Tab-separated table of C-alpha atoms in Angstrom:
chain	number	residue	atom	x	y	z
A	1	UNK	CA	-64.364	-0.789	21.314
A	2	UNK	CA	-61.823	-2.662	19.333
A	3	UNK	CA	-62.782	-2.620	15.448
A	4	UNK	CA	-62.970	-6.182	13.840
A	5	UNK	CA	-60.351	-7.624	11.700
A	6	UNK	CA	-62.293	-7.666	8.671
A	7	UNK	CA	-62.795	-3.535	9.012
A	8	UNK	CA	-59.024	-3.364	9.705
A	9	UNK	CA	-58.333	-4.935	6.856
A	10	UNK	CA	-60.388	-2.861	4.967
A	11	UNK	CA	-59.225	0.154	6.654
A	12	UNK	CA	-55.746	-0.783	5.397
A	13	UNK	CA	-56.510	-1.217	2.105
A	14	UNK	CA	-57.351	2.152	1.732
A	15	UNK	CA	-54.640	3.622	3.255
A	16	UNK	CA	-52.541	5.420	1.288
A	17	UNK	CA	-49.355	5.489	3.793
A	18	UNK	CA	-48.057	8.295	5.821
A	19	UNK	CA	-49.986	11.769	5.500
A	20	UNK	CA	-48.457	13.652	8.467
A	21	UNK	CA	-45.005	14.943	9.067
A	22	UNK	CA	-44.846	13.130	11.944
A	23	UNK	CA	-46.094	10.071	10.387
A	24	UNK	CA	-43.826	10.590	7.543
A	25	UNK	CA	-40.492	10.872	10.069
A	26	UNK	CA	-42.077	7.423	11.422
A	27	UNK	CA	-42.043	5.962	8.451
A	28	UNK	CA	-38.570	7.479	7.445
A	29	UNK	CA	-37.057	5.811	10.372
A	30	UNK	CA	-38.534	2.447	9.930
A	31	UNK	CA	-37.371	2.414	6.217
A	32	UNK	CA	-34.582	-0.057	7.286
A	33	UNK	CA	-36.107	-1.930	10.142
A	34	UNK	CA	-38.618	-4.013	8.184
A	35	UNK	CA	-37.992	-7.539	5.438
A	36	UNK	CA	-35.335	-9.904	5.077
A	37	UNK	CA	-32.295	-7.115	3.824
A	38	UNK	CA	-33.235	-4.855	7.224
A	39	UNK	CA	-30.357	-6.525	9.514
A	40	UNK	CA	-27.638	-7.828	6.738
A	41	UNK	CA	-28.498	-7.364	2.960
A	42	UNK	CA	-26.308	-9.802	0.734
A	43	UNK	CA	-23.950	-6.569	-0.671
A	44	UNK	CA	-20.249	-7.187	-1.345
A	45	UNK	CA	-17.409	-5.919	1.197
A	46	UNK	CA	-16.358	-3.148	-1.185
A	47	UNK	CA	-19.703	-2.287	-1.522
A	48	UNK	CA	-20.831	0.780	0.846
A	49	UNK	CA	-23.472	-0.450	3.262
A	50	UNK	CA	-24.714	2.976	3.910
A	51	UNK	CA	-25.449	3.826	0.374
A	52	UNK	CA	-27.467	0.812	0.184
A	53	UNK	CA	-29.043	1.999	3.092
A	54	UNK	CA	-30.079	4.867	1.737
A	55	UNK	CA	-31.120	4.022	-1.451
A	56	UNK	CA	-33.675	1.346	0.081
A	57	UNK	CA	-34.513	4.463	2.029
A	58	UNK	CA	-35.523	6.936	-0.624
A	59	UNK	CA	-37.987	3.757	-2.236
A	60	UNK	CA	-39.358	2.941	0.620
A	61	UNK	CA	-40.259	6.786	0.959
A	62	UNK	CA	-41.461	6.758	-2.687
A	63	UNK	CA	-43.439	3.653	-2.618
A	64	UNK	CA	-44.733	3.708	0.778
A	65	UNK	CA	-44.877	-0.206	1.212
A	66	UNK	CA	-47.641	-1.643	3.124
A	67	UNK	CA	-47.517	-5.606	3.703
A	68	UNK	CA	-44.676	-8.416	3.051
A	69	UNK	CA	-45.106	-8.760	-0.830
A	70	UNK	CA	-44.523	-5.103	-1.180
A	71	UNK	CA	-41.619	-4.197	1.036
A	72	UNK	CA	-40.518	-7.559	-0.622
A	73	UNK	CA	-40.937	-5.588	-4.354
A	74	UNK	CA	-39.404	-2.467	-2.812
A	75	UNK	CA	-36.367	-4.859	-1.561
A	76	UNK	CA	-36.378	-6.589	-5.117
A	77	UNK	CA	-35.924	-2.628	-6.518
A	78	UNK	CA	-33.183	-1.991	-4.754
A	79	UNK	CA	-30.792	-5.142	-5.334
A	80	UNK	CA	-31.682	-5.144	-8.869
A	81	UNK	CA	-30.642	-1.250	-8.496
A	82	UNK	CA	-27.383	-2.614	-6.578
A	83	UNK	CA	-26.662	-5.711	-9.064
A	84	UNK	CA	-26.551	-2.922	-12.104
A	85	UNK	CA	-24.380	-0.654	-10.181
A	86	UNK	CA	-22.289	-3.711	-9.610
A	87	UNK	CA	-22.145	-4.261	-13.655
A	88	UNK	CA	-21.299	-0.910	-14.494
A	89	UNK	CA	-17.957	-1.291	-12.139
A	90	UNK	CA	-17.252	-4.380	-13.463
A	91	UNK	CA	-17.362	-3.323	-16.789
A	92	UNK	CA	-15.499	-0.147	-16.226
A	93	UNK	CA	-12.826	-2.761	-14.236
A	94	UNK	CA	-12.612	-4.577	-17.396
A	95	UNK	CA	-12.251	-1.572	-19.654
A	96	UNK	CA	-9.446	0.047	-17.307
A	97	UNK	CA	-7.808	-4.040	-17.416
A	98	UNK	CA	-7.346	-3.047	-21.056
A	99	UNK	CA	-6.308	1.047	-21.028
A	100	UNK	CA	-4.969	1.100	-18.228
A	101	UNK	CA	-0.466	0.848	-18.509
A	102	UNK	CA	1.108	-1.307	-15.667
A	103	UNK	CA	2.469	0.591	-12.549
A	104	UNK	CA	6.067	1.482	-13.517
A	105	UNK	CA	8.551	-0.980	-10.931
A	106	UNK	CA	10.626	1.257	-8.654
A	107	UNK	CA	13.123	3.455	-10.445
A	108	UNK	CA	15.615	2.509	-7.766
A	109	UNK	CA	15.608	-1.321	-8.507
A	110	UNK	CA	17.622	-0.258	-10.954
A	111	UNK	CA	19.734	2.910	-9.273
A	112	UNK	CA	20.187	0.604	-6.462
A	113	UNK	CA	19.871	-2.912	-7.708
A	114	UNK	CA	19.842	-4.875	-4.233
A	115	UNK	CA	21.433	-7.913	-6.068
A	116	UNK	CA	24.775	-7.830	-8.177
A	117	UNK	CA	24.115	-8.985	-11.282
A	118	UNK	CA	24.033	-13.032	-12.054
A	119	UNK	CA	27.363	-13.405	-14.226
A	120	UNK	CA	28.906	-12.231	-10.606
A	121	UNK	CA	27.156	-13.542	-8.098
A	122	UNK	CA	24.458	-13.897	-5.935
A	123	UNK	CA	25.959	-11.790	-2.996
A	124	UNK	CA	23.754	-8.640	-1.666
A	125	UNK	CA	25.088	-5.720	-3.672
A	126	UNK	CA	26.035	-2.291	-1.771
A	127	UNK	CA	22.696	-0.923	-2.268
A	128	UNK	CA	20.917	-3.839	-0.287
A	129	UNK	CA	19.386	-2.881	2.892
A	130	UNK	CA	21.380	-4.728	5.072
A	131	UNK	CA	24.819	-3.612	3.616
A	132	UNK	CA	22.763	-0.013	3.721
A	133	UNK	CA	22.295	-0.352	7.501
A	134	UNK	CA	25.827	-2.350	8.377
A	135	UNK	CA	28.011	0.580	6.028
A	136	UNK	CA	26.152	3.611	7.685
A	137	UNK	CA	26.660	1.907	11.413
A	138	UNK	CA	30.413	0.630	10.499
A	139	UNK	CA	31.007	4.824	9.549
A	140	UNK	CA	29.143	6.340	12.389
A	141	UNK	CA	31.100	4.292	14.718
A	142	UNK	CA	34.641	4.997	13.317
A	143	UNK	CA	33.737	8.753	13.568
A	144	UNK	CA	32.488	8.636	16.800
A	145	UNK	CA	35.785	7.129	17.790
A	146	UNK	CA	38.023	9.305	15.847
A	147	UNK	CA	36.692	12.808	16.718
A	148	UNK	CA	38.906	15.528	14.891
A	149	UNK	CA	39.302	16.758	18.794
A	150	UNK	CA	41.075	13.439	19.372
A	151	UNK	CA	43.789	14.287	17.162
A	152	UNK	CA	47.300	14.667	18.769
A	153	UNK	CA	47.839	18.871	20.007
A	154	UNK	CA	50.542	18.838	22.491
A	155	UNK	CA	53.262	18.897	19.320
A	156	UNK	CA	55.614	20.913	21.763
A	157	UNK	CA	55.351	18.506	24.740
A	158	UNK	CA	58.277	16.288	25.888
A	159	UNK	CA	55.453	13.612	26.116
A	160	UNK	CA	54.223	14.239	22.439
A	161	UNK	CA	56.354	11.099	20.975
A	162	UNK	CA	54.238	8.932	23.469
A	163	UNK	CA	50.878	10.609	22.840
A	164	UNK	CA	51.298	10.595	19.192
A	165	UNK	CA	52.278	6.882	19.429
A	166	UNK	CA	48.941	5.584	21.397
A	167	UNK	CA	47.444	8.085	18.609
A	168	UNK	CA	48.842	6.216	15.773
A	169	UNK	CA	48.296	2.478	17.605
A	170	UNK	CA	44.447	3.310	18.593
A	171	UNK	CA	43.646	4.861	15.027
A	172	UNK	CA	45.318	1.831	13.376
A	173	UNK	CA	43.225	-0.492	15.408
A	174	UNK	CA	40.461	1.034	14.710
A	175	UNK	CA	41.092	1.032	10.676
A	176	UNK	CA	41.792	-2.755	11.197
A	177	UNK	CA	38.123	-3.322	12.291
A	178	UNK	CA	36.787	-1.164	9.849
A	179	UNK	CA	38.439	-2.407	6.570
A	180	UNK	CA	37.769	-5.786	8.056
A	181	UNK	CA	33.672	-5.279	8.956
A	182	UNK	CA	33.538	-3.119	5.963
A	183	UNK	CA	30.522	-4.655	3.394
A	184	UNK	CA	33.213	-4.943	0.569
A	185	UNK	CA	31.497	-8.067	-1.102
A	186	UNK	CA	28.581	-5.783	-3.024
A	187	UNK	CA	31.075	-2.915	-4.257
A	188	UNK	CA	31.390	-3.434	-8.056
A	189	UNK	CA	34.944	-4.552	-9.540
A	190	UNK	CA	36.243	-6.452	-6.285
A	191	UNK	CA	38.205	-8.920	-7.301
A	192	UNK	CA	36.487	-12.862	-5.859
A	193	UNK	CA	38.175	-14.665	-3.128
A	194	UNK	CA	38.385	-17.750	-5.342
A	195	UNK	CA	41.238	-15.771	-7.376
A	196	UNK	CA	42.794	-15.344	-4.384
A	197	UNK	CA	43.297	-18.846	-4.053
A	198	UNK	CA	44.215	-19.470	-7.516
A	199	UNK	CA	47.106	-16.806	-8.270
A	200	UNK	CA	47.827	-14.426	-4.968
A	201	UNK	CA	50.086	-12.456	-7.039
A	202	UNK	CA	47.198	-11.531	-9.451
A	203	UNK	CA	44.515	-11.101	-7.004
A	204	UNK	CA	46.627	-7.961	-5.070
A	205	UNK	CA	47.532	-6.536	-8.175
A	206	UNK	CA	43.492	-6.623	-9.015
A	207	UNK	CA	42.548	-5.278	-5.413
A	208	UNK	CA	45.056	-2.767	-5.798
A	209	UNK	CA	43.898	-1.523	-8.919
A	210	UNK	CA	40.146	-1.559	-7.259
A	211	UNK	CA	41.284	0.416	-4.568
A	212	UNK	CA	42.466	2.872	-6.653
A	213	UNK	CA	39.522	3.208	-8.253
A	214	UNK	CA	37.611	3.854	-5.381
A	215	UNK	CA	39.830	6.280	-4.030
A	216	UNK	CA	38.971	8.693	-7.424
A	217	UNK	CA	35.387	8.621	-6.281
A	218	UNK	CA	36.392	9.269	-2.257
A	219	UNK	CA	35.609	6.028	-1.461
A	220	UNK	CA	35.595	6.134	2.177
A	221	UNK	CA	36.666	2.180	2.402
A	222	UNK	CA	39.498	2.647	-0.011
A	223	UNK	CA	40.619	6.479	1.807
A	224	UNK	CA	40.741	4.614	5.375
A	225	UNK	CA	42.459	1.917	3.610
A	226	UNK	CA	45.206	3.928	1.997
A	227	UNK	CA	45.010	6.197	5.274
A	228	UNK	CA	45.806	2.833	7.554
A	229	UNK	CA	49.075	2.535	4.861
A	230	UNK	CA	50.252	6.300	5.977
A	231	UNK	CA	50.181	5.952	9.604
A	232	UNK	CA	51.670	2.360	9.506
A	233	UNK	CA	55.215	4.182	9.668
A	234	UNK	CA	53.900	7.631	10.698
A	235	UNK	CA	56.576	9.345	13.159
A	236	UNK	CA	56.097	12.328	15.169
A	237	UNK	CA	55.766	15.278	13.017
A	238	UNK	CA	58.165	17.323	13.979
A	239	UNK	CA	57.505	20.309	11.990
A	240	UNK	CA	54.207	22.236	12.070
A	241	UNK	CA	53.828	22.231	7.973
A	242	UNK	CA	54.094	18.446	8.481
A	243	UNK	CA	51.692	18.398	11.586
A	244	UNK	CA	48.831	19.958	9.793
A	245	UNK	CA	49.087	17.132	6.817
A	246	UNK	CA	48.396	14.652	8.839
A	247	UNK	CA	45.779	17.013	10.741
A	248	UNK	CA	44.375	17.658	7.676
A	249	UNK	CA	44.584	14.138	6.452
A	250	UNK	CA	42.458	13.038	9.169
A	251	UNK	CA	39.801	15.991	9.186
A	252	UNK	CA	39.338	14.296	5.421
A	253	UNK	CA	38.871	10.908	6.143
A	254	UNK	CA	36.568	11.866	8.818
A	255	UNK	CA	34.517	14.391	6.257
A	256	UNK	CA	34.524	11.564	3.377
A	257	UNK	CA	32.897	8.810	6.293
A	258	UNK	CA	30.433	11.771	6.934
A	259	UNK	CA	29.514	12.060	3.130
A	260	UNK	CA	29.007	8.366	2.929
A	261	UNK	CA	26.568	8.184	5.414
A	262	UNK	CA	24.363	11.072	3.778
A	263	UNK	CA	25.008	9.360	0.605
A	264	UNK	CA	23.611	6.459	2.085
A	265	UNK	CA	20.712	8.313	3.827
A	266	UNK	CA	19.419	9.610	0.711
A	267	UNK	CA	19.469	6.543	-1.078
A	268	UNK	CA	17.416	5.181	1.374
A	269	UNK	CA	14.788	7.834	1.520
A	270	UNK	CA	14.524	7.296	-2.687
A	271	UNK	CA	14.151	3.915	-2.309
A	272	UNK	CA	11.382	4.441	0.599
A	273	UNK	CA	9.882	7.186	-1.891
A	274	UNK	CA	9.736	4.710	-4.703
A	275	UNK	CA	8.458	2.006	-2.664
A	276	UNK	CA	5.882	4.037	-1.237
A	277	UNK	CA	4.910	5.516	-4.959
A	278	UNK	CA	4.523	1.581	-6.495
A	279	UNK	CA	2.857	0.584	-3.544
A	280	UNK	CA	0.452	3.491	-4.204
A	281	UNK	CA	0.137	3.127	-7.641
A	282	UNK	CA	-0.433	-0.631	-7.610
A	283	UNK	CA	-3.174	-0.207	-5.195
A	284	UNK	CA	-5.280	2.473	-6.824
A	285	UNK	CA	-4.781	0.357	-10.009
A	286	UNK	CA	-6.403	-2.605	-8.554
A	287	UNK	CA	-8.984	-0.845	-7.588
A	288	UNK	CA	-9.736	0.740	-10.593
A	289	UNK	CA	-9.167	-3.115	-12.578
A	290	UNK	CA	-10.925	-5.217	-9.661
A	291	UNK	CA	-14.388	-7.006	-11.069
A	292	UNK	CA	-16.850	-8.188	-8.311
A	293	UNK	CA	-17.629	-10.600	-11.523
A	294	UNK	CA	-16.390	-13.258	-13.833
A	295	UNK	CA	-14.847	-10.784	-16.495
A	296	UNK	CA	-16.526	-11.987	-19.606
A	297	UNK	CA	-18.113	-9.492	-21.681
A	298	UNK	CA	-21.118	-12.540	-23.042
A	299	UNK	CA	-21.829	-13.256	-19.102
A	300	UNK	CA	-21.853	-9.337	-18.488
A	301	UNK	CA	-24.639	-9.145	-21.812
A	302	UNK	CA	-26.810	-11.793	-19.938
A	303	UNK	CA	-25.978	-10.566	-16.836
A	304	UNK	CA	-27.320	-6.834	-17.287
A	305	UNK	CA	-30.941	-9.137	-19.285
A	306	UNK	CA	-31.323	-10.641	-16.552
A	307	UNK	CA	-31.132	-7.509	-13.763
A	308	UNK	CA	-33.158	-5.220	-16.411
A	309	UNK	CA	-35.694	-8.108	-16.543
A	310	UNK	CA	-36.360	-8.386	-13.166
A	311	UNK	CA	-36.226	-4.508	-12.172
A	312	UNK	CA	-39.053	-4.333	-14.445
A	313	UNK	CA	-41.083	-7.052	-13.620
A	314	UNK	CA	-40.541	-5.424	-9.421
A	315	UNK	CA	-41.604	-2.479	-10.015
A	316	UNK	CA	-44.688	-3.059	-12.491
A	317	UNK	CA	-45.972	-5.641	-10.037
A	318	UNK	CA	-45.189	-2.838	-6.999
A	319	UNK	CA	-47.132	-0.068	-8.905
A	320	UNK	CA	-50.142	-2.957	-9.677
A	321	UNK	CA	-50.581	-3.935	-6.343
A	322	UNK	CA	-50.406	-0.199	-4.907
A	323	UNK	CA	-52.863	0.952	-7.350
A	324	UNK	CA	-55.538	-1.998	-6.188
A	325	UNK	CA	-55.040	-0.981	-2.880
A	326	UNK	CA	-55.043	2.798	-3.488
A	327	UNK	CA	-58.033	2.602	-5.474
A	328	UNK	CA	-59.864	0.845	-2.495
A	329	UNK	CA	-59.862	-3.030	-5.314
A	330	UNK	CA	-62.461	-5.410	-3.845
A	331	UNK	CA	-61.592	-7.024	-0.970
A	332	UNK	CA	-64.348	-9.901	-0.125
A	333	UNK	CA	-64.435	-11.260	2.713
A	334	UNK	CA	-61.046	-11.048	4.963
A	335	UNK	CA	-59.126	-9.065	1.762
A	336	UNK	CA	-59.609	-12.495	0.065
A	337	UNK	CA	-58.675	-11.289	-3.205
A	338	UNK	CA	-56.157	-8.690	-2.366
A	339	UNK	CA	-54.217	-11.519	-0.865
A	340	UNK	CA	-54.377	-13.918	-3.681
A	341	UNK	CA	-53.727	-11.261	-6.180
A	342	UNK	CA	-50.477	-10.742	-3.832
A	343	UNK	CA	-49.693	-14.558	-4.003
A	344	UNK	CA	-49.616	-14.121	-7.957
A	345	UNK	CA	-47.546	-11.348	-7.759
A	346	UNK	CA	-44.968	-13.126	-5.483
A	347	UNK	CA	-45.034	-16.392	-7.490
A	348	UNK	CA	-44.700	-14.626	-10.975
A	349	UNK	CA	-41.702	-12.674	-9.749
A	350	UNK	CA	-39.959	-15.670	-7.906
A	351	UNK	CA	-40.601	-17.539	-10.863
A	352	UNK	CA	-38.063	-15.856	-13.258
């Protein structure tokens, strides 16, 4: 025989929720699955929807909420619980805003400026990327090309005049292509083209002088250069003392192109490590400085009021309403009262 609604009613007003494990697992896993934040509740995207989750969890355990206006109370709990956890990181944003010193640029922006500096020009300078990549190709090539094993043996052959002569003419044309694809335009202290229009005589005097200087730090551009100059007139060595300078001679070029390209190798890998280090820094930074808020402190004041306010009001009406219906209140007829005290409730709290 099916009971009659007013003795279900009844029956539910004294309950006093979930007395059995069993019933108490039920009830665990419908914590989630009831009211209006069960499918999407209105939390931010760097907000954790699990913890949420959870915490709506753990009240609805504690509260046991039986009917809309209470799972609505146990619902107003938690966002007001959410909404102050939301303060407290904007106010600890704010704070770290203030103490917190600005991510330190790249050390290599200024080891390896990628521009020359503005009274020169606007030209990449020889730490750019792209004079990085074209220098380290441009030197793997011409070693690739000019393999020590290359160099002219046969010194006693009757053909050695010819061999060292398609020797000397390859080599050359090979120095030609690298002086001339050579990224010269971001080494410091080349003289400008414009000069070179103005007073020739002064310009090679200038790019001499450069040159020079480039050789004292093994330079490999100014060592092939000066290297092209030597085996312009080169004739077969006929002695072996003068055989193994120019051996020698070329063993070095080829070691300075190979130091260049290491050089270059680990200048990249800084700047990649710097890079990576800002990119690190600057990111944990704005997290630590990002407010979910408007950042002033008077809104935050009225702010925190206003969530303190209402987390009261929730769970004093909550606790009032479980205690009438704990305590077995008067129902009249069809839980009359218990449903209009339950109308007050809502329309006190919706009110503020």
């Amino acid at each position: 025989m099916v009971a009659s609604p007013e003795v279900c009613r009844m029956n539910g007003a004294k309950s006093k929720g979930a007395v059995t494990e069993r019933g108490k697992a039920i009830a665990s896993r419908n914590a989630t699955k009831h009211g209006l934040l069960a499918e999407k509740p209105p939390i931010l995207v760097s907000e954790d929807l699990e913890t949420f989750q959870g915490l709506m969890q753990n009240l609805v355990d504690q509260y046991q909420p039986t009917g809309a206006v209470e799972w609505h109370l146990v619902q107003t709990i938690a966002m007001c619980i959410q909404r102050q956890n939301r303060l407290w990181v904007a106010e600890a944003a704010i704070g770290n805003a203030q103490l917190l010193p600005p991510v330190a640029k790249p050390s290599t922006d200024e080891t390896y400026p990628l521009l020359k500096p503005t009274e020169q020009d606007e030209r990449w300078s020889v730490f750019h990327p792209h004079n990085l990549r074209r220098e380290r190709k441009l030197l793997t090539w011409f070693i690739e090309r000019n393999q020590r094993e290359h160099f002219p043996t046969e010194r006693r052959s009757r053909y050695f005049a010819d061999i060292w002569k398609d020797w000397i003419e390859s080599t050359l044309q090979d120095l030609n292509q690298f002086k001339n694809e050579y990224p010269t335009d971001g080494i410091p202290g080349k003289p400008g083209d414009t000069l070179a229009l103005i007073d020739q005589e002064q310009f090679s005097s200038r790019y001499l002088s450069w040159l020079r200087d480039l050789c004292k730090m093994q330079h490999p551009f100014a060592e092939c250069w000066f290297y092209g100059i030597t085996l312009k007139n080169a004739a077969p060595p006929k002695t072996k003392g003068l055989w193994d300078y120019y051996a020698q001679t070329h063993t070095t070029i080829l070691e300075t192109c190979q130091k260049r390209i290491e050089q270059i190798e680990q200048i990249e890998q800084k700047i990649q490590q710097e890079r990576d280090r800002y990119q690190s820094e600057l990111i944990a930074r704005q997290a630590l400085t990002a407010s979910p808020i408007p950042q002033s402190i008077a809104l935050l004041s009225r702010y925190e009021s206003h969530i303190a306010k209402q987390l009261e009001q929730a769970i004093r009406q909550l606790q009032n309403l479980q205690k009438e219906r704990q305590h077995g209140g008067s129902m009249g007829s069809f839980g009359q009262n218990s449903d209009r005290h339950a109308a007050s409730a809502t329309a006190s709290f919706t009110s503020q």
